[in-house]
Coordinates of N, CA, C and O in Angstrom, one line a residue:
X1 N 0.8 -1.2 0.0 CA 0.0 0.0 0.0 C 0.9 1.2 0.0 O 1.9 1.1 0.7
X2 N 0.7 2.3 -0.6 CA 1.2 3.8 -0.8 C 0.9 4.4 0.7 O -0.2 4.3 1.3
X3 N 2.1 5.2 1.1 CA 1.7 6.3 2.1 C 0.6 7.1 1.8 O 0.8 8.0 2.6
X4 N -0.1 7.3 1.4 CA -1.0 8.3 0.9 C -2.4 7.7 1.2 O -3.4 8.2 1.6
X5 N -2.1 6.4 0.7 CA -3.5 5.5 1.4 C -3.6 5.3 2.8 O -4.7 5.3 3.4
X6 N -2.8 5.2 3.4 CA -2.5 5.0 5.2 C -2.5 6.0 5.7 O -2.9 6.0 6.9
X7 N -2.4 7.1 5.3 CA -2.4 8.2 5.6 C -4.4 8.5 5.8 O -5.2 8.6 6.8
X8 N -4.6 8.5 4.2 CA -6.2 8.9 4.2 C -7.2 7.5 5.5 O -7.9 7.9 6.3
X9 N -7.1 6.8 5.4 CA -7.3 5.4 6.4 C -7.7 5.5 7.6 O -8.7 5.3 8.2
X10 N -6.4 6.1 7.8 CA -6.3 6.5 9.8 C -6.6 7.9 9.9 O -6.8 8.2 11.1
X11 N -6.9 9.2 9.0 CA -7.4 10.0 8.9 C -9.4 9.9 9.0 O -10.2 10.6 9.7
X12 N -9.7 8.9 8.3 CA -10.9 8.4 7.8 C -11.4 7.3 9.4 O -12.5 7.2 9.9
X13 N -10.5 6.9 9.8 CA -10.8 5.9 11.1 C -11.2 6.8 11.9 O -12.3 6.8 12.4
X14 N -9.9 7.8 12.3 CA -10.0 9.2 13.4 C -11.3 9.6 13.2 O -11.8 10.0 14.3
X15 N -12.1 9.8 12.2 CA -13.0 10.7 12.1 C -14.2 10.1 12.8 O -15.1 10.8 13.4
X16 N -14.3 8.7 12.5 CA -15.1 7.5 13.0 C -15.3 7.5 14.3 O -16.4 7.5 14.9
X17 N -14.2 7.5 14.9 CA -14.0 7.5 16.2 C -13.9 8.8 17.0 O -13.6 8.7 18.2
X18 N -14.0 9.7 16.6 CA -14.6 11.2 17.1 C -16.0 11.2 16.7 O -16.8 11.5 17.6
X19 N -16.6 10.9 15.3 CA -18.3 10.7 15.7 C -18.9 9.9 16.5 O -20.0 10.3 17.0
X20 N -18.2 8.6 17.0 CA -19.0 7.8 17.8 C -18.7 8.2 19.2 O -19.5 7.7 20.1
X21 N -17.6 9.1 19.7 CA -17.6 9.8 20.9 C -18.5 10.6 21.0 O -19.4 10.6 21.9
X22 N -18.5 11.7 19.9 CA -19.8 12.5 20.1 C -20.8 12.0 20.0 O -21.6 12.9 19.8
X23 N -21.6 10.5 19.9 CA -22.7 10.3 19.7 C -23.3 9.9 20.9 O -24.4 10.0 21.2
X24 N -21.5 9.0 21.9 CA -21.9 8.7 22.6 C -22.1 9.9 23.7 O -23.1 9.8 24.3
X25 N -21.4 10.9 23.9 CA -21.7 12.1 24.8 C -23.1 12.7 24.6 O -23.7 13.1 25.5
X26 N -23.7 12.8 23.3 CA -24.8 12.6 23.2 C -26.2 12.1 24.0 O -27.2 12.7 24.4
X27 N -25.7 10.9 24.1 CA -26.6 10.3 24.9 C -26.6 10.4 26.4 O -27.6 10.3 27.1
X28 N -25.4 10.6 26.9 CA -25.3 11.0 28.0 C -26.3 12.3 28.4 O -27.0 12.6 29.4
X29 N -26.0 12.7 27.5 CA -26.2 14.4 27.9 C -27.7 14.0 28.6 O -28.1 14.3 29.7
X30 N -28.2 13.2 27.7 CA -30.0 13.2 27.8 C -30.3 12.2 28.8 O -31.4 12.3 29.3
X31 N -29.3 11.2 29.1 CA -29.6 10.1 30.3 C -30.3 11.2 31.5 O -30.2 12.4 31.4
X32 N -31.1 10.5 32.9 CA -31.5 11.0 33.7 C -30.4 10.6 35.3 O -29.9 9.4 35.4
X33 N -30.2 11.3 35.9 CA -29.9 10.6 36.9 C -29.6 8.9 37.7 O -30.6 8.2 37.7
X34 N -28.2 8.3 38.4 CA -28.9 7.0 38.4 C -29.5 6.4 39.4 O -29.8 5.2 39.3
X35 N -29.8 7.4 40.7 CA -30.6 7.1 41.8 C -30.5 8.2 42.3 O -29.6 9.0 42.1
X36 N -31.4 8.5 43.1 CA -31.4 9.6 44.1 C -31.1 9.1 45.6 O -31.4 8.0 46.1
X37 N -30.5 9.8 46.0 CA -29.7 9.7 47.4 C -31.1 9.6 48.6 O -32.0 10.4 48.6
X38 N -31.1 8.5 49.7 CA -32.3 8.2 50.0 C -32.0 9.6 51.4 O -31.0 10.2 51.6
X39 N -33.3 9.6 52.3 CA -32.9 10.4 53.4 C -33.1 9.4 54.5 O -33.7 8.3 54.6
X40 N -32.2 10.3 55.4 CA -32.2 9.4 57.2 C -33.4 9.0 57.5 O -34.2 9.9 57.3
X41 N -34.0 7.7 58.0 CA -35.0 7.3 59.0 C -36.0 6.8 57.8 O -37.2 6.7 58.1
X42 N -35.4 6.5 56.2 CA -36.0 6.3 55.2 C -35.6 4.5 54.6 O -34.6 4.1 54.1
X43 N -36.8 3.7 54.9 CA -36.4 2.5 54.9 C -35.9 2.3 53.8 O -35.8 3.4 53.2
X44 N -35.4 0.9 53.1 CA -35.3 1.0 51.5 C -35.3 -0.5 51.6 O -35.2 -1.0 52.8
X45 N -35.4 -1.2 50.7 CA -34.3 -2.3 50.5 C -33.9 -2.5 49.4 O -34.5 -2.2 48.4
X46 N -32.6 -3.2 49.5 CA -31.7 -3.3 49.0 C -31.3 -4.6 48.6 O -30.8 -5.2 49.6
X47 N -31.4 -5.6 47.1 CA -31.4 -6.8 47.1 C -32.5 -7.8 48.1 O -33.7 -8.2 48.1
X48 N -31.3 -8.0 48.8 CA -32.1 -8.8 50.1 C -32.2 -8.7 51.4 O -32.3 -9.6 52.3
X49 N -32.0 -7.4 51.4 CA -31.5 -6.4 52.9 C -32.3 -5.7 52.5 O -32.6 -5.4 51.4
X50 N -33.0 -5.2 54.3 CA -34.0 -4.2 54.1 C -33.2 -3.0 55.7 O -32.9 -3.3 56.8
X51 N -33.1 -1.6 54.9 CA -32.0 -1.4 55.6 C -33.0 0.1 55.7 O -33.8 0.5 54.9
X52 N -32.5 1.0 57.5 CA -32.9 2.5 57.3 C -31.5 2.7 57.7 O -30.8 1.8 58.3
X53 N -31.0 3.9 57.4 CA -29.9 4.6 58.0 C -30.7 5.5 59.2 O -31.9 5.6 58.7
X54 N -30.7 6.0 60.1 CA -31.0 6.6 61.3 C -30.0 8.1 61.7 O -30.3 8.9 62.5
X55 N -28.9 8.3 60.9 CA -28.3 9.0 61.2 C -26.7 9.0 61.2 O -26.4 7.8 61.1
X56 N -25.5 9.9 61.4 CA -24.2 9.5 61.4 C -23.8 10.9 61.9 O -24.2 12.0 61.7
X57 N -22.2 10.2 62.7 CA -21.5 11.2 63.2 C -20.4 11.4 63.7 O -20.2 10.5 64.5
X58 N -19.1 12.3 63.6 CA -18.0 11.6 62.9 C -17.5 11.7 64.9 O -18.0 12.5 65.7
X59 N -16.4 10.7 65.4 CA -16.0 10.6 66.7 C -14.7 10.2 66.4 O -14.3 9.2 65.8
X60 N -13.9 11.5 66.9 CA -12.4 11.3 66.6 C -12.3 10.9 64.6 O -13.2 11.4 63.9
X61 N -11.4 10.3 64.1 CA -11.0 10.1 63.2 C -12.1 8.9 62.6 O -11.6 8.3 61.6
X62 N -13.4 8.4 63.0 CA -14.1 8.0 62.5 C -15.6 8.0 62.4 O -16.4 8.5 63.2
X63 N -16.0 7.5 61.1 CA -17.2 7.8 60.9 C -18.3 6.7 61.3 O -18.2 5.5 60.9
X64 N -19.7 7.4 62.4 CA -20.3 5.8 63.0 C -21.8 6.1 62.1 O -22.6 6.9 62.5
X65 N -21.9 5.4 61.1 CA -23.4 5.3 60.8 C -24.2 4.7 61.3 O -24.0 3.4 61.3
X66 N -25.2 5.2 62.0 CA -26.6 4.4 62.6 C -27.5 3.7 61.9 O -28.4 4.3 61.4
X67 N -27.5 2.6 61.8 CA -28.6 1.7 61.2 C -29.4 0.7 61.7 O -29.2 0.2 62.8
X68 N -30.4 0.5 61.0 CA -31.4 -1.0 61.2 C -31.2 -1.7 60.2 O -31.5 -1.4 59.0
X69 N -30.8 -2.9 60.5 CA -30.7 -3.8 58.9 C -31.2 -5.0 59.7 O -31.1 -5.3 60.9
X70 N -31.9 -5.8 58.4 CA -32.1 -6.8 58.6 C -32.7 -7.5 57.2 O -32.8 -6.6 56.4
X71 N -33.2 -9.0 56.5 CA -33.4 -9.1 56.0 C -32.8 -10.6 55.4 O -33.6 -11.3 54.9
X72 N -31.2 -11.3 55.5 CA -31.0 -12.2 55.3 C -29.7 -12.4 56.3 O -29.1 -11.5 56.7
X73 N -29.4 -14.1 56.6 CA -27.9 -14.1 57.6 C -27.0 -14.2 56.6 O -27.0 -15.1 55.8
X74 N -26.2 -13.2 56.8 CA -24.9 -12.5 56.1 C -23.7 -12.3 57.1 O -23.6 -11.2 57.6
X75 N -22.6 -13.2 57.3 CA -21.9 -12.9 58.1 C -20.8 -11.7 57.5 O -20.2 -10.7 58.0
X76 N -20.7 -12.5 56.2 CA -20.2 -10.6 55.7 C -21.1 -9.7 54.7 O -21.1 -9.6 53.5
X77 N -21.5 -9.2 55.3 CA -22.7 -8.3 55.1 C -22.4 -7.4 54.8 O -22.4 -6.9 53.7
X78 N -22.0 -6.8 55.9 CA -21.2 -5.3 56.1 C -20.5 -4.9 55.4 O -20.2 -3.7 55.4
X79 N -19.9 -6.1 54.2 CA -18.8 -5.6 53.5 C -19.2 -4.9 52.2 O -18.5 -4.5 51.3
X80 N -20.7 -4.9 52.3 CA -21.5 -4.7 51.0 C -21.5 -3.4 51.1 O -21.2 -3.0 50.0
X81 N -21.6 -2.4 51.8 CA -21.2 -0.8 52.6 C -19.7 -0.3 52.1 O -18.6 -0.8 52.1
X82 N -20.4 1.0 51.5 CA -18.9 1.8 51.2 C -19.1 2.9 51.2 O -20.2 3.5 50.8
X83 N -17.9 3.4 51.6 CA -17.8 5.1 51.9 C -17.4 5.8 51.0 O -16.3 5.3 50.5
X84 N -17.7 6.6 50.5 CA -17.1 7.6 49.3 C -16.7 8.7 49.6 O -17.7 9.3 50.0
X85 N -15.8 9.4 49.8 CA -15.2 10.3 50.0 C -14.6 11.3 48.6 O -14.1 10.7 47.7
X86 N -14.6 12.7 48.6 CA -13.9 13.0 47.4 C -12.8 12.6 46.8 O -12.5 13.0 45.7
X87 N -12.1 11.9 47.7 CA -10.6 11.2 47.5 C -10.6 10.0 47.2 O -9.7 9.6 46.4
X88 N -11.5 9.1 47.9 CA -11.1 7.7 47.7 C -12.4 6.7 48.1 O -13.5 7.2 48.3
X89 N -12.0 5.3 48.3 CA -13.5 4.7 48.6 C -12.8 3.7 49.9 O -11.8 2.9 49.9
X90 N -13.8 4.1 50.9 CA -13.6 3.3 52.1 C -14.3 2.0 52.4 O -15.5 1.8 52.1
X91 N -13.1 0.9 53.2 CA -14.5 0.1 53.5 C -14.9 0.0 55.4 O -14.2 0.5 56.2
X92 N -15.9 -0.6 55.6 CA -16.1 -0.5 56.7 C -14.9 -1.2 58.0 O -14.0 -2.0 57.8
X93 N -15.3 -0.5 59.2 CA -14.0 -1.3 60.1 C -15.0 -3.1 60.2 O -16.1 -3.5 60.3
X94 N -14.2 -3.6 60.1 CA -15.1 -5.4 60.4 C -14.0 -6.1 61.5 O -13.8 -7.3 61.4
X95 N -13.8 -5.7 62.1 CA -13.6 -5.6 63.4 C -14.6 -6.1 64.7 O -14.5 -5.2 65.5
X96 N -15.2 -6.9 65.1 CA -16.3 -6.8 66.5 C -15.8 -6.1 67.3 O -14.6 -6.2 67.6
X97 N -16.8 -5.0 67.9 CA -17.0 -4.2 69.1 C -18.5 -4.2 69.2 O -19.5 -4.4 68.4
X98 N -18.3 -3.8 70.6 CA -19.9 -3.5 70.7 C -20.5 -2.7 69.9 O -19.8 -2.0 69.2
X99 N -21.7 -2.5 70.0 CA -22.5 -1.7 69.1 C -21.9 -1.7 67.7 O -22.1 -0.8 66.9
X100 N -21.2 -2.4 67.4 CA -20.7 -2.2 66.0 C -21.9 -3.3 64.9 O -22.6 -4.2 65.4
X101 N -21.9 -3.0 64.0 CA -22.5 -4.2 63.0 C -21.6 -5.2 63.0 O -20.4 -4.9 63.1
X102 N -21.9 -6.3 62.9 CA -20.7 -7.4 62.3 C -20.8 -8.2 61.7 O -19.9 -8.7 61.1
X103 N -22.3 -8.6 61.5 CA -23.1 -9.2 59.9 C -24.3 -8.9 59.7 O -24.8 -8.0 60.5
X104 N -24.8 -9.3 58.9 CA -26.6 -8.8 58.6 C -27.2 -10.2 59.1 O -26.5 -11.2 59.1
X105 N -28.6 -10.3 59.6 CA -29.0 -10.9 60.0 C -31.0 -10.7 59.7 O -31.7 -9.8 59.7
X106 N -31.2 -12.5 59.6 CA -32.3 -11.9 59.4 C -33.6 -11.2 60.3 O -34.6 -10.8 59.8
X107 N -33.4 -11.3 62.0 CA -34.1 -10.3 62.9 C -33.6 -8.9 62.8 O -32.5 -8.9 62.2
X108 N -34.1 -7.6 63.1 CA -33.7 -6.4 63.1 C -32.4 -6.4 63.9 O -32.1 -7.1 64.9
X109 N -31.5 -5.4 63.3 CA -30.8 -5.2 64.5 C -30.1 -3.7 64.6 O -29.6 -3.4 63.5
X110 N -29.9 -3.0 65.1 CA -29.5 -1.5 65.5 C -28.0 -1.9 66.1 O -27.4 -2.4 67.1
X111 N -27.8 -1.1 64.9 CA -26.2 -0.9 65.1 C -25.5 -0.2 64.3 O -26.1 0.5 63.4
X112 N -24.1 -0.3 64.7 CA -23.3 0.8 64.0 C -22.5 0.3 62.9 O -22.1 -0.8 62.8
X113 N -22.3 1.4 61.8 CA -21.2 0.7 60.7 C -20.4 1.7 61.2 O -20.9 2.7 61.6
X114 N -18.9 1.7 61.1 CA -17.9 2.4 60.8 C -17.1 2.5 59.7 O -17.1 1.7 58.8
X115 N -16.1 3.7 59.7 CA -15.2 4.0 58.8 C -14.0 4.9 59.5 O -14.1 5.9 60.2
X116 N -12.9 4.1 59.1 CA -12.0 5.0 59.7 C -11.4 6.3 58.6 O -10.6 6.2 57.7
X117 N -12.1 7.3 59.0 CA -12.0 8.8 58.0 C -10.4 9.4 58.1 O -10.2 10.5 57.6
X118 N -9.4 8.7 58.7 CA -8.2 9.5 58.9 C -7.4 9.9 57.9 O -6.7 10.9 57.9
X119 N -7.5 8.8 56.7 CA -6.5 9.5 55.6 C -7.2 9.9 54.6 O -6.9 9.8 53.4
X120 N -8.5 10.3 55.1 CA -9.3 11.0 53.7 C -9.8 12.8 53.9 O -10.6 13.4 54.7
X121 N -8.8 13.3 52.6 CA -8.9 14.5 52.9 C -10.8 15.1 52.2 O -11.3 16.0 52.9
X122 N -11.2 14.9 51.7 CA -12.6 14.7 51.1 C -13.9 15.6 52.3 O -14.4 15.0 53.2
X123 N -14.1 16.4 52.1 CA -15.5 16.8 53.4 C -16.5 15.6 52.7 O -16.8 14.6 53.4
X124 N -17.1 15.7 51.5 CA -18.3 15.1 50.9 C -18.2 13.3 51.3 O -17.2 12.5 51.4
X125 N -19.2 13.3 51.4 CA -19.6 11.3 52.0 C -20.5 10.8 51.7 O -21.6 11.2 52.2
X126 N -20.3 9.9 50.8 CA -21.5 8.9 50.4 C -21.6 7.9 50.7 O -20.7 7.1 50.5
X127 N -22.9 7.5 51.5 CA -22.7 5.7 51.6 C -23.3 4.9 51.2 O -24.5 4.9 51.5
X128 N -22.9 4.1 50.4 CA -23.4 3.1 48.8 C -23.2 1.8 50.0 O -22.3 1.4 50.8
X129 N -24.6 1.5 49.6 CA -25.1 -0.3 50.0 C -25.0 -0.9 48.5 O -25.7 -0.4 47.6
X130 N -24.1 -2.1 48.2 CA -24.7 -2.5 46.8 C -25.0 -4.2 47.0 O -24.1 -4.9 47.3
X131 N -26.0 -4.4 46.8 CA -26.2 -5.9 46.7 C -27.0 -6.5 45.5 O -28.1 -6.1 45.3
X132 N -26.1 -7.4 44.7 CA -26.5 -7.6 43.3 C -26.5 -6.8 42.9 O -25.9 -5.8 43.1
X133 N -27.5 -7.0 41.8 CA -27.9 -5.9 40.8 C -28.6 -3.9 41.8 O -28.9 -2.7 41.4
X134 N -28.6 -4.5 43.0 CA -29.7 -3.1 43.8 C -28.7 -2.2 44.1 O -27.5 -2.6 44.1
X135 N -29.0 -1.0 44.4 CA -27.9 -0.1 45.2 C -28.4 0.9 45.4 O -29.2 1.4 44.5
X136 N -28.1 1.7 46.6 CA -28.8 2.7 47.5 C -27.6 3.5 48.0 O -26.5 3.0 48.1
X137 N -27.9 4.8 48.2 CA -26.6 5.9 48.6 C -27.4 6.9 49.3 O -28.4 7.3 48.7
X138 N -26.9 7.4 50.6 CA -27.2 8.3 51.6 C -26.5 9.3 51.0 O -25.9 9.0 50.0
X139 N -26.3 10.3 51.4 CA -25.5 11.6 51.6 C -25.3 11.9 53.1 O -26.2 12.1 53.9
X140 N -23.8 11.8 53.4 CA -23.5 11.7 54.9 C -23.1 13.1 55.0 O -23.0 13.5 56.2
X141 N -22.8 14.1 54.1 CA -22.0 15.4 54.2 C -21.4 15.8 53.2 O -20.8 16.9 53.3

């Protein structure tokens, strides 16, 4: 093949591949939101957890969310919880202490999730439950 054909080719490809970016930003533009962030004391469920958040508050270098969960026995449960931060993504402490969560279970149970917030410079906090295909996100701040 001649330079001149390779040339026009990958010229002709480039152009392909800048329409189909714009086509695809396109569609974005017009997509809707992909959930709305639920509020405190607002049941939901989630998969196969039926979960309220109650409230949260940060104590020393960590963050304690208040919940009710309940819905299936999940000894790692908790690990379905994650913190979003503008910096990075946390996972919960899984750790046993009292009042702490330490699996899901299927009677109610009131307890706490943590996160240890120390190396996250981020004010903004999201906390994403995702199980299967479901997923739910508070706004902690």
């Amino acid at each position: 093949m001649k330079t001149r054909t390779l040339l026009l080719l990958s010229v002709g490809t480039a152009l392909m591949i800048l329409l189909a970016g714009g086509a695809l930003l396109f569609q974005l533009s017009n997509q809707e939101s992909t959930s709305a962030s639920l509020a405190f004391g607002q049941a939901t469920t989630v998969g196969d957890v039926e979960v309220t958040v109650n409230g949260s508050d940060v104590v020393a270098d960590t963050l304690v969310v208040s919940v009710a969960i309940s819905g299936v026995d999940d000894i790692d449960g908790i690990e379905s919880f994650r913190l979003v931060t503008g910096d990075r993504r946390l996972d919960p402490i899984a750790a046993p202490a009292a009042g702490r969560c330490a699996e899901i279970t299927v009677a109610v149970q009131e307890c706490a999730i943590e996160f240890d917030i120390s190396a996250s410079q981020g004010t903004s906090r999201v906390l994403v439950l995702r199980r299967g295909e479901d997923q739910a996100t508070w706004r902690l701040g």
